[in-house]
Amino acid sequence: MLLATLGLAVGLMAGPARAEEGTIKIAAPAAFTGSAAGYGDNIKAGVSMKVDEINAAGGINGKKLEVVFFDDQCEPREAATVSTSIINDPEIVGIVGHLCSSAHLAGLPAYVREGIPAITPTATSVAISDKNKDEDGKVWSFRNVYRDDFQGKFLADYIDKVMGLKKVAVFYENNDYGIGLKTAFVQEAKKLGLTVVGEEAYKKGDQDYTPQLTKLKAAAPQALFVAGYYQEGALIADQAVKLGLDVPKFGADGFDNADYIKLGGKATDDTYLTAPFLAETAGPAAQKFIEAFKVRYKRDLDWMSANAYDATGLLAQAIAKVGPDRAKIRAYLAGLTTPEKGYKGITGNNYFDASGDCLKPAFVKVVKDGKFVPAAKQMQ
Amino acid sequence: LRFRKARASPVSEPALFEQQLVNGFTLGLIYALIAVGYTMVYGVIELINFAHGEIYMLGAFLTMSFVSMGLPLPVAVLVAVVATAGIGVLLDIVAYRPLREAPRLAALITAIGMSIFLQNLAMIIWGSRPLPFPKQVLPAFFDQPALTFTSVTISWMQLSIYAVAILLMIGLNLIITKTRVGTAMRALAQNRTAAALMGVSVNRVISFTFAVGSAMGAVAGIMVSVYYNTMYPTMGYLAGVKAFAAAVLGGIGSVPGAMLGGVVLGIAETLGAGYISSPYRDGVAYAVMICVIIFRPSGFLGRSMVEKA
């Protein structure tokens, strides 16, 4: 009797809500407060653009697509809480996120255990590829961004082959992202015969980097590789120049934000960074989106918004093909294994290997006179 | 280009050490300025005002806002410091005064609540993205080296930080030791009931304490945002924790102790990052604090607990 009542109550609760709204719900967990909130804004912008576009065109098979944004602050403990809320909402069929690798890794166990597919547009940590499979070997977490080891390796190659610099100093953020990037960079650098004159760490949210930079400067490097995000990166550039460490700086996707230049000012000139997306080299469909983005958000399109836009489009395509069912969506995404089957978005062709990783080429941008411009020499 | 020469040859070890000391001293003076606010409030009402880090943050943001409104820098700084002092006083009146006779834990938790409130208020007003300090209003020579020894340089900005911090601390010590209100503060610290019976206007003195402590915090916030060229709503958290550690290290309740604690902590942290291990930079700073507390439980210059009992 009790069981029957309970069943009825649950049925009543879930039933009308779904029928009434006739929507399909997806989740977008990212940082909307805290020091990484600037990135969260980008994710929100990219996801919102795609969702609005889909809904304006009549939704998915007649149903409106609804996105729920969760704030994980890029903190693992917040992400763990957020992931519980997501898996416990039966209406949510898929995830675009998380934004940060540490947060994604914290949410991953719940997603794998409960079986909900996630596409992260920005988490580049290598560790994700090892932790995204359930007991049957099914991949639940995909990404349409390259991995840290690819970026780290790519930058070491670029410093050696394109720039011809031989002595590099490494300054990394002491978290999953920074360490992953640094490890891949140092490995490749040693293989290429570059001298790594120093490896120092800093913490997210630090303001003072002078002790580490003083030490690195003493080792007289020709290049400074900063494995971290723009907020800290801008301060590092500023303080490095003030201390007289005036060498070319290198960074990965975490630097790719207009605020890097705004915060660091002139000191950020001569910073080279990898970018998953370069507006200048993108196709005509992308150019249209770039314009629309500028009109709506009054700022230039960044790669995170572009990737989030594509990740949302990919998830929506999966839902359209197989219906709002977590397991079927996963199977569909896992089936996109060749370029022919790939989802052709504005950032390129998105398809996955057996670990749910996608390999897209990297581009190099450089800061010149306070602006990001494509580097004169690309390396493909 | 003036640095080309220094870069060509690796810096020698002693010079590196001296540069690290300069780095640590600058950081330490900033910690000291914030720590003073913690310690003054604790000395007078035995409350650890966890919202003090947010006061420091507001000093930076208000200055930036006033500068953007077109006020000249000195005026903007002055108005911001006065406004922040006012916010500190208001904080006490609104949040802490009603709890004056309540258990101490209630006020402590309220302080944490006010910290979260002010942080989020700042996010609503200024957004959560970090903002640069409007550099164009600063005198151009600020970034130039003021003093150059063999390979250690001290910039005008660092020199200004030293001057402002040291002058403020001397001024504060004079207020506490030589003025009537300073005497009243010390009386309150010793025994609030007795001070009240002797005719000390308790609430007015507490307000004054909050005003002065907040003003010092605001100055620290302004200097940090100029020196590091950045400000963000959560900047008060870490600085607040460090400054609190500095206050404890120096002996909470003791103003000269907070100054000493700040400088020691700043130098320990910098040398720890430079010579021991940069990932454990904060760990080294706290380890120094813990070691001191083990051997001197009331900090460098703290009053022993017996006196209070």
XYZ file of C-alpha atoms in Angstrom:
689
model
C 0.000 0.000 0.000
C 2.715 2.360 1.051
C 4.728 1.404 -2.000
C 1.758 2.001 -4.267
C 1.146 5.423 -2.743
C 4.775 6.311 -3.138
C 4.764 5.165 -6.741
C 1.679 7.231 -7.406
C 3.210 10.271 -5.750
C 6.372 9.975 -7.805
C 4.302 9.464 -10.932
C 2.261 12.554 -10.173
C 5.352 14.595 -9.531
C 7.211 13.607 -12.644
C 4.273 13.210 -14.999
C 2.616 16.592 -15.354
C 5.849 18.564 -15.301
C 7.114 16.747 -18.351
C 3.844 16.827 -20.247
C 3.155 20.455 -19.444
C 6.395 21.928 -20.603
C 7.230 19.481 -23.366
C 10.878 20.423 -23.095
C 14.121 18.518 -23.264
C 16.526 19.443 -20.505
C 20.313 19.510 -20.657
C 22.733 20.681 -17.970
C 25.655 23.081 -18.350
C 27.845 23.023 -15.253
C 30.602 25.667 -15.210
C 32.020 28.384 -12.971
C 29.682 31.360 -12.733
C 31.170 32.803 -9.564
C 34.714 32.753 -8.238
C 37.948 33.410 -10.038
C 37.068 31.377 -13.148
C 33.683 33.065 -13.602
C 34.968 34.884 -16.659
C 35.213 31.548 -18.443
C 31.791 30.535 -17.202
C 30.384 33.595 -18.968
C 31.909 32.318 -22.192
C 30.398 28.864 -21.786
C 27.012 30.377 -20.985
C 27.227 32.582 -24.072
C 28.131 29.732 -26.420
C 25.531 27.328 -25.037
C 22.796 29.987 -24.970
C 23.458 30.984 -28.582
C 23.041 27.392 -29.768
C 19.982 26.679 -27.605
C 18.236 29.869 -28.736
C 19.089 29.076 -32.319
C 17.613 25.566 -32.029
C 14.480 26.810 -30.295
C 13.987 29.582 -32.832
C 14.038 26.897 -35.527
C 11.294 24.918 -33.759
C 13.253 22.986 -31.162
C 14.234 19.317 -31.322
C 11.466 17.314 -33.024
C 8.967 19.915 -31.879
C 10.185 20.052 -28.297
C 11.945 23.058 -26.846
C 15.487 22.592 -25.610
C 16.014 23.881 -22.101
C 19.425 24.353 -20.501
C 20.018 24.438 -16.750
C 23.218 26.196 -15.673
C 24.924 24.889 -12.532
C 27.648 26.847 -10.754
C 30.613 24.611 -9.833
C 33.034 27.537 -9.245
C 35.708 25.345 -10.857
C 36.066 23.789 -7.398
C 36.097 19.987 -7.127
C 33.962 19.991 -3.971
C 31.340 22.222 -5.579
C 31.434 20.098 -8.726
C 30.728 16.968 -6.678
C 27.581 18.584 -5.269
C 26.525 19.840 -8.673
C 26.993 16.412 -10.260
C 24.638 14.891 -7.667
C 21.944 17.433 -8.526
C 22.365 16.669 -12.210
C 22.129 12.880 -11.996
C 19.161 13.120 -9.649
C 17.120 15.154 -12.104
C 15.675 12.450 -14.381
C 14.686 15.039 -16.962
C 18.264 16.013 -17.716
C 19.442 13.865 -20.604
C 22.930 15.177 -21.239
C 25.630 17.562 -20.068
C 27.716 20.244 -21.730
C 30.585 20.694 -19.262
C 32.323 20.919 -16.898
C 34.436 23.907 -17.655
C 37.577 23.089 -15.636
C 39.413 19.788 -15.631
C 39.494 19.533 -11.826
C 35.756 20.075 -11.667
C 35.103 17.638 -14.496
C 37.165 14.955 -12.780
C 35.193 15.489 -9.575
C 31.857 15.113 -11.360
C 32.908 12.227 -13.564
C 32.447 9.304 -11.110
C 28.777 10.188 -10.671
C 28.175 10.519 -14.410
C 29.838 7.203 -15.167
C 28.053 5.391 -12.332
C 24.606 6.739 -13.145
C 25.100 6.750 -16.872
C 24.633 10.258 -18.222
C 26.598 11.456 -21.250
C 28.752 14.577 -20.923
C 30.592 16.594 -23.546
C 33.129 18.979 -22.115
C 34.064 21.807 -24.460
C 37.051 22.930 -22.401
C 38.452 20.332 -19.961
C 41.797 19.290 -21.385
C 43.259 17.106 -18.598
C 44.736 13.784 -19.693
C 43.337 12.039 -16.595
C 39.791 12.366 -17.952
C 40.500 9.785 -20.660
C 41.282 7.164 -17.993
C 38.316 7.847 -15.774
C 35.446 8.232 -18.205
C 34.563 4.545 -18.730
C 32.145 2.362 -16.763
C 32.719 -1.299 -15.875
C 31.659 -2.415 -19.339
C 34.168 -0.090 -20.951
C 31.523 2.340 -22.174
C 32.728 5.930 -22.477
C 30.405 8.490 -20.841
C 32.475 11.631 -21.142
C 33.487 13.102 -24.489
C 35.307 16.285 -25.382
C 35.571 18.469 -28.428
C 38.806 20.081 -27.278
C 42.309 18.667 -27.477
C 44.162 17.251 -24.485
C 46.887 18.929 -22.424
C 49.547 16.517 -23.575
C 48.796 17.580 -27.135
C 49.067 21.279 -26.250
C 52.169 20.841 -24.101
C 53.884 18.785 -26.748
C 52.783 21.179 -29.473
C 54.201 24.216 -27.637
C 57.555 22.534 -26.981
C 57.740 21.691 -30.689
C 56.841 25.262 -31.608
C 59.479 26.772 -29.296
C 62.122 24.471 -30.726
C 61.273 24.277 -34.412
C 59.618 27.606 -35.178
C 61.161 29.958 -32.602
C 64.548 28.249 -32.333
C 64.832 28.903 -28.579
C 66.760 26.396 -26.485
C 66.495 27.396 -22.798
C 63.015 27.429 -21.313
C 61.657 28.136 -17.832
C 58.377 26.526 -16.779
C 55.901 28.137 -14.382
C 52.798 26.054 -13.696
C 49.574 26.266 -11.756
C 49.539 23.599 -9.090
C 46.372 21.758 -10.175
C 45.317 19.054 -12.630
C 45.379 21.412 -15.597
C 48.728 23.031 -14.908
C 50.526 19.845 -13.934
C 49.201 17.902 -16.946
C 50.272 20.641 -19.323
C 53.666 21.036 -17.694
C 54.429 17.312 -17.661
C 53.704 16.905 -21.365
C 55.705 20.026 -22.183
C 58.758 19.014 -20.169
C 58.733 15.475 -21.596
C 58.684 16.719 -25.166
C 61.210 19.482 -24.431
C 63.690 16.945 -23.046
C 63.123 14.703 -26.036
C 63.891 17.619 -28.354
C 67.050 18.469 -26.423
C 65.793 21.769 -24.973
C 67.141 22.786 -21.561
C 64.453 23.254 -18.929
C 66.246 25.710 -16.628
C 63.611 25.742 -13.910
C 60.171 24.467 -12.949
C 58.229 26.481 -10.405
C 54.629 26.266 -9.227
C 52.005 28.774 -8.151
C 48.521 28.543 -6.742
C 45.255 29.660 -8.328
C 44.321 33.106 -7.056
C 47.855 34.093 -6.020
C 48.745 37.720 -6.555
C 52.441 37.714 -5.841
C 54.676 35.702 -8.145
C 57.923 37.575 -7.550
C 59.756 34.887 -5.520
C 59.332 32.234 -8.204
C 60.003 34.651 -11.071
C 63.116 35.975 -9.351
C 64.390 32.418 -9.130
C 63.514 31.623 -12.750
C 65.093 34.849 -13.959
C 68.335 33.905 -12.237
C 68.531 30.833 -14.486
C 68.523 33.115 -17.566
C 65.865 31.428 -19.745
C 65.132 32.443 -23.354
C 61.446 31.608 -23.067
C 58.891 31.385 -20.261
C 56.158 28.770 -20.503
C 53.239 29.478 -18.167
C 50.913 26.493 -17.706
C 47.811 28.118 -16.282
C 44.963 30.538 -16.867
C 44.805 34.140 -18.066
C 44.003 35.800 -14.763
C 47.192 34.590 -13.121
C 49.018 34.665 -16.459
C 48.425 38.400 -16.868
C 49.883 39.115 -13.436
C 52.821 36.816 -14.139
C 53.574 38.628 -17.404
C 53.370 41.990 -15.625
C 55.607 40.952 -12.737
C 58.084 39.131 -14.979
C 58.652 42.259 -17.040
C 58.920 44.397 -13.904
C 61.622 42.056 -12.603
C 63.429 42.333 -15.920
C 62.541 38.880 -17.228
C 61.659 40.206 -20.662
C 61.508 37.025 -22.759
C 58.781 35.615 -25.054
C 56.016 33.975 -23.039
C 54.104 30.867 -24.025
C 50.715 29.707 -22.843
C 47.996 27.238 -23.720
C 44.220 27.543 -24.166
C 43.815 28.933 -20.633
C 45.394 32.204 -21.787
C 43.000 32.708 -24.624
C 40.821 35.475 -23.231
C 40.687 39.170 -24.068
C 41.032 39.892 -20.332
C 44.591 38.562 -20.490
C 45.658 41.669 -22.375
C 43.301 43.970 -20.490
C 44.759 42.909 -17.139
C 48.395 42.509 -18.075
C 48.662 45.517 -20.383
C 51.855 46.067 -22.347
C 53.647 43.275 -20.514
C 51.570 40.682 -22.370
C 53.085 41.601 -25.733
C 55.088 38.757 -27.213
C 52.940 36.013 -25.660
C 52.408 32.995 -27.901
C 49.470 30.727 -27.214
C 47.762 27.707 -28.655
C 44.165 28.163 -29.638
C 41.678 25.448 -30.610
C 39.896 27.956 -32.795
C 41.095 30.926 -34.781
C 38.393 33.231 -36.083
C 40.639 34.397 -38.928
C 40.991 30.913 -40.372
C 37.428 29.667 -39.753
C 34.912 28.957 -42.514
C 31.921 31.030 -43.708
C 29.410 29.449 -41.278
C 31.728 30.419 -38.439
C 32.050 33.989 -39.728
C 28.274 34.371 -39.520
C 28.327 33.115 -35.949
C 31.243 35.393 -35.054
C 29.195 38.384 -36.221
C 26.047 37.279 -34.381
C 28.076 36.702 -31.219
C 29.557 40.173 -31.413
C 26.161 41.770 -31.821
C 24.679 39.915 -28.858
C 27.551 39.991 -26.359
C 29.429 43.117 -27.465
C 32.753 41.297 -27.402
C 34.857 39.200 -29.747
C 34.170 35.498 -29.936
C 36.558 33.428 -27.841
C 37.356 29.756 -28.431
C 35.486 28.579 -25.340
C 32.209 30.047 -26.504
C 32.839 28.553 -29.937
C 33.547 25.105 -28.490
C 30.576 25.291 -26.114
C 28.399 26.255 -29.069
C 29.579 23.196 -30.984
C 29.310 20.848 -27.989
C 25.704 21.953 -27.502
C 25.013 21.493 -31.200
C 26.480 18.019 -31.079
C 24.418 17.024 -28.053
C 21.289 18.434 -29.690
C 22.003 16.473 -32.866
C 22.350 13.283 -30.813
C 19.021 13.957 -29.075
C 17.365 14.650 -32.415
C 18.666 11.376 -33.868
C 17.983 8.957 -31.004
C 15.567 10.763 -28.687
C 15.963 12.111 -25.151
C 17.449 8.977 -23.629
C 20.746 9.081 -21.732
C 22.016 5.652 -22.826
C 21.035 6.080 -26.472
C 22.665 9.515 -26.662
C 25.872 8.031 -25.267
C 25.812 5.229 -27.826
C 25.271 7.738 -30.626
C 28.189 9.926 -29.517
C 30.460 6.890 -29.084
C 29.569 5.891 -32.640
C 31.019 9.095 -34.157
C 34.389 7.518 -34.799
C 35.360 8.680 -38.264
C 35.690 12.064 -39.963
C 32.766 11.126 -42.238
C 30.431 10.586 -39.287
C 31.753 13.652 -37.427
C 29.675 16.658 -36.440
C 30.755 19.553 -38.610
C 30.639 22.585 -36.389
C 32.170 26.031 -36.557
C 35.335 24.839 -34.810
C 35.933 22.054 -37.307
C 35.015 18.415 -37.560
C 34.123 16.835 -34.197
C 34.549 13.073 -33.890
C 35.934 10.852 -31.162
C 38.503 8.138 -30.615
C 37.895 5.144 -28.332
C 38.557 7.302 -25.243
C 36.064 9.985 -26.196
C 38.869 12.376 -27.140
C 38.873 14.427 -30.286
C 42.007 15.532 -32.050
C 41.630 18.886 -33.690
C 44.614 20.878 -34.886
C 46.048 23.685 -32.755
C 46.642 27.214 -33.967
C 49.122 29.734 -32.619
C 48.208 33.280 -31.729
C 50.508 36.008 -30.511
C 49.905 39.242 -28.623
C 51.121 42.218 -30.632
C 50.552 45.831 -29.590
C 47.773 44.815 -27.239
C 45.936 42.543 -29.694
C 45.716 38.816 -30.382
C 46.845 38.177 -33.947
C 47.534 34.889 -35.722
C 51.234 34.089 -35.407
C 53.197 34.627 -38.584
C 54.251 30.991 -38.658
C 51.718 28.260 -37.952
C 52.705 24.635 -37.421
C 50.231 22.023 -38.581
C 65.910 47.289 -22.541
C 67.695 48.432 -19.447
C 67.510 44.844 -18.199
C 69.445 43.327 -21.067
C 72.680 43.350 -19.127
C 71.232 41.636 -16.087
C 69.737 38.950 -18.274
C 72.882 38.067 -20.142
C 74.585 36.540 -17.126
C 72.797 34.527 -14.467
C 72.283 36.499 -11.280
C 74.671 35.517 -8.500
C 73.305 33.729 -5.446
C 73.646 36.532 -2.831
C 71.992 39.026 -5.172
C 69.152 36.564 -5.672
C 68.731 36.333 -1.900
C 68.632 40.112 -1.551
C 66.034 40.415 -4.303
C 63.929 37.785 -2.529
C 64.199 39.763 0.708
C 62.960 42.864 -1.102
C 60.054 40.864 -2.542
C 59.208 39.413 0.858
C 59.450 42.723 2.674
C 57.020 44.376 0.254
C 54.530 41.545 0.618
C 55.031 41.499 4.382
C 54.269 45.204 4.819
C 50.993 44.704 2.989
C 50.107 41.757 5.218
C 51.047 43.891 8.190
C 48.662 46.688 7.197
C 45.784 44.223 6.935
C 46.815 42.365 10.084
C 46.628 45.578 12.084
C 42.894 45.757 11.400
C 42.340 42.229 12.677
C 44.392 42.723 15.752
C 42.904 46.085 16.757
C 39.363 44.770 16.614
C 40.366 41.621 18.449
C 42.173 43.631 21.088
C 39.123 45.732 21.806
C 36.146 43.363 21.472
C 37.793 39.932 21.138
C 36.152 39.353 17.768
C 37.988 37.914 14.803
C 36.454 40.099 12.134
C 36.535 37.753 9.166
C 34.926 40.406 6.985
C 38.120 42.457 7.242
C 39.487 40.898 4.050
C 36.424 42.216 2.229
C 37.044 45.706 3.642
C 40.491 45.498 2.052
C 38.888 44.445 -1.242
C 36.355 47.299 -1.100
C 39.172 49.825 -0.666
C 40.602 48.757 -4.014
C 37.284 48.679 -5.884
C 36.018 51.998 -4.507
C 39.252 53.734 -5.512
C 38.947 52.305 -9.001
C 35.324 53.458 -9.233
C 36.102 56.967 -8.023
C 39.004 57.233 -10.456
C 36.731 56.109 -13.291
C 34.245 58.781 -12.246
C 36.948 61.316 -13.025
C 38.283 62.188 -9.573
C 42.018 62.821 -9.453
C 43.924 59.934 -7.851
C 44.748 61.503 -4.458
C 41.130 62.617 -4.010
C 39.833 59.218 -5.109
C 42.112 57.460 -2.640
C 41.073 59.769 0.172
C 37.357 59.417 -0.549
C 37.692 55.641 -0.883
C 39.577 55.317 2.395
C 37.005 57.441 4.221
C 34.141 55.511 2.619
C 35.719 52.173 3.520
C 36.255 53.332 7.095
C 32.570 54.249 7.119
C 31.636 50.791 5.847
C 33.748 49.263 8.615
C 31.895 51.308 11.233
C 28.555 50.449 9.658
C 29.506 46.786 9.659
C 30.042 46.966 13.393
C 26.826 48.854 14.068
C 24.647 46.628 11.896
C 26.179 43.212 12.428
C 28.281 43.093 15.556
C 26.846 45.621 18.016
C 23.537 43.757 18.478
C 25.592 40.694 19.415
C 27.941 42.417 21.835
C 26.619 40.504 24.824
C 25.890 37.291 22.908
C 28.264 34.293 23.038
C 31.423 35.016 21.082
C 30.732 32.268 18.580
C 27.596 34.089 17.379
C 29.593 37.175 16.457
C 32.268 35.068 14.805
C 29.746 33.321 12.578
C 28.139 36.670 11.806
C 31.556 37.906 10.709
C 31.882 34.993 8.283
C 28.379 35.770 7.019
C 29.254 39.426 6.480
C 32.371 38.344 4.602
C 30.286 36.259 2.187
C 27.708 39.038 1.897
C 30.240 41.753 1.050
C 32.035 39.494 -1.420
C 28.836 38.790 -3.305
C 27.734 42.406 -3.117
C 30.983 43.345 -4.833
C 30.311 40.718 -7.499
C 26.886 42.223 -8.161
C 28.262 45.758 -8.391
C 31.538 45.180 -10.256
C 31.099 41.718 -11.773
C 33.113 38.617 -11.042
C 35.834 39.197 -13.620
C 39.148 40.561 -12.409
C 39.688 44.208 -13.288
C 42.944 46.071 -13.834
C 43.746 49.223 -11.893
C 43.328 52.253 -14.210
C 47.048 52.651 -14.735
C 46.888 55.842 -16.727
C 46.253 57.865 -13.561
C 49.466 56.708 -11.922
C 52.587 58.825 -12.236
C 54.749 57.349 -14.973
C 57.871 57.024 -12.851
C 56.158 54.506 -10.529
C 57.433 51.517 -12.461
C 60.925 52.916 -12.798
C 63.678 51.700 -10.508
C 64.271 54.084 -7.613
C 67.256 52.412 -6.051
C 69.599 50.107 -7.896
C 72.179 48.037 -6.122
C 74.386 45.630 -8.073
C 71.459 43.608 -9.380
C 68.712 44.340 -6.897
C 66.269 47.000 -7.943
C 63.604 48.670 -5.848
C 60.964 50.471 -7.873
C 59.346 53.756 -6.939
C 56.154 51.855 -6.368
C 57.792 49.544 -3.851
C 59.408 52.535 -2.179
C 56.004 54.232 -1.951
C 54.535 51.109 -0.367
C 57.309 51.099 2.236
C 56.845 54.792 2.975
C 53.060 54.673 3.242
C 53.010 51.495 5.318
C 55.680 52.607 7.742
C 54.234 56.113 8.148
C 50.767 54.693 8.773
C 52.087 52.315 11.374
C 54.042 55.011 13.183
C 50.922 57.183 13.091
C 48.785 54.378 14.431
C 51.189 53.721 17.276
C 51.107 57.418 18.171
C 47.299 57.366 18.182
C 47.217 54.334 20.435
C 49.862 55.459 22.884
C 49.536 59.242 22.940
C 45.918 60.242 22.384
C 42.863 60.093 24.634
C 40.983 57.824 22.269
C 44.015 55.545 22.105
C 44.115 55.386 25.878
C 40.415 54.568 25.844
C 41.064 51.757 23.339
C 43.705 50.284 25.570
C 41.426 50.618 28.574
C 38.685 48.759 26.706
C 41.128 46.048 25.755
C 42.038 45.511 29.383
C 38.583 45.532 30.889
C 35.514 46.731 29.078
C 33.239 46.914 32.125
C 35.731 48.870 34.152
C 36.384 51.223 31.247
C 32.661 51.838 30.846
C 32.352 52.558 34.568
C 35.178 55.086 34.281
C 33.148 56.983 31.719
C 34.648 55.668 28.479
C 32.034 55.770 25.736
C 32.401 52.138 24.741
C 30.528 52.116 21.451
C 32.171 55.267 20.222
C 35.624 53.872 20.903
C 34.725 50.607 19.175
C 33.474 52.552 16.147
C 36.729 54.461 16.093
C 38.660 51.188 16.208
C 36.705 49.831 13.252
C 37.192 53.076 11.334
C 40.955 53.116 11.796
C 41.376 49.382 11.164
C 39.236 49.554 8.027
C 41.093 52.602 6.739
C 44.388 50.733 7.084
C 42.872 47.726 5.320
C 41.614 49.972 2.515
C 45.059 51.473 2.046
C 46.510 47.958 1.821
C 43.876 47.009 -0.760
C 44.616 50.089 -2.845
C 48.361 49.465 -2.750
C 47.947 45.810 -3.694
C 45.662 46.608 -6.608
C 48.151 49.179 -7.877
C 51.233 47.043 -7.255
C 49.842 43.874 -8.811
C 47.571 45.760 -11.194
C 44.495 43.690 -10.475
C 41.441 43.474 -8.246
C 38.649 40.933 -7.932
C 35.832 40.385 -5.470
C 37.394 37.308 -3.862
C 40.824 38.887 -3.370
C 40.100 39.529 0.302
C 39.794 35.901 1.217
C 43.379 34.727 0.838
C 44.865 38.045 1.905
C 42.581 37.984 4.932
C 43.645 34.483 5.929
C 47.320 35.365 5.561
C 46.939 38.601 7.480
C 45.044 36.778 10.197
C 47.931 34.311 10.432
C 50.290 37.287 10.643
C 48.231 38.767 13.471
C 48.329 35.464 15.347
C 52.050 35.114 14.697
C 52.719 38.555 16.120
C 50.365 38.020 19.030
C 46.739 38.793 18.386
C 45.697 41.987 20.104
C 49.133 43.541 19.811
C 49.546 46.217 17.138
C 53.354 46.179 16.900
C 53.061 42.374 16.926
C 50.802 42.438 13.866
C 53.335 44.562 12.019
C 56.189 42.264 12.940
C 54.097 39.184 12.177
C 53.191 40.515 8.724
C 56.777 41.207 7.756
C 58.027 37.861 9.107
C 55.268 35.974 7.318
C 55.876 37.799 4.029
C 59.607 37.090 4.115
C 59.113 33.471 5.236
C 56.685 32.894 2.396
C 58.948 34.444 -0.219
C 62.063 32.617 0.914
C 60.042 29.409 1.201
C 58.913 29.758 -2.396
C 62.358 30.758 -3.580
C 64.480 28.215 -1.725
C 62.363 25.364 -0.404
C 59.465 24.547 -2.707
C 57.167 26.814 -4.653
C 54.143 24.442 -4.544
C 54.348 24.523 -0.733
C 54.805 28.256 -0.534
C 51.839 28.870 1.769
C 52.697 25.711 3.677
C 56.111 27.136 4.530
C 54.534 30.368 5.757
C 52.076 28.519 7.981
C 54.774 26.117 9.217
C 56.778 29.109 10.446
C 53.675 30.385 12.188
C 52.987 27.016 13.816
C 56.576 26.691 15.034
C 56.432 30.114 16.654
C 53.070 29.375 18.248
C 54.376 26.091 19.708
C 57.155 27.865 21.563
C 55.401 31.185 22.169
C 51.677 30.410 22.310
C 50.765 34.104 22.475
C 52.888 35.035 19.463
C 55.915 37.334 19.275
C 54.506 40.250 21.219
C 51.169 38.929 22.491
C 49.956 39.459 26.010
C 50.006 36.260 27.966
C 46.568 34.779 28.475
C 46.784 34.928 32.270
C 46.350 38.684 32.255
C 42.982 38.341 30.571
C 41.554 35.731 32.906
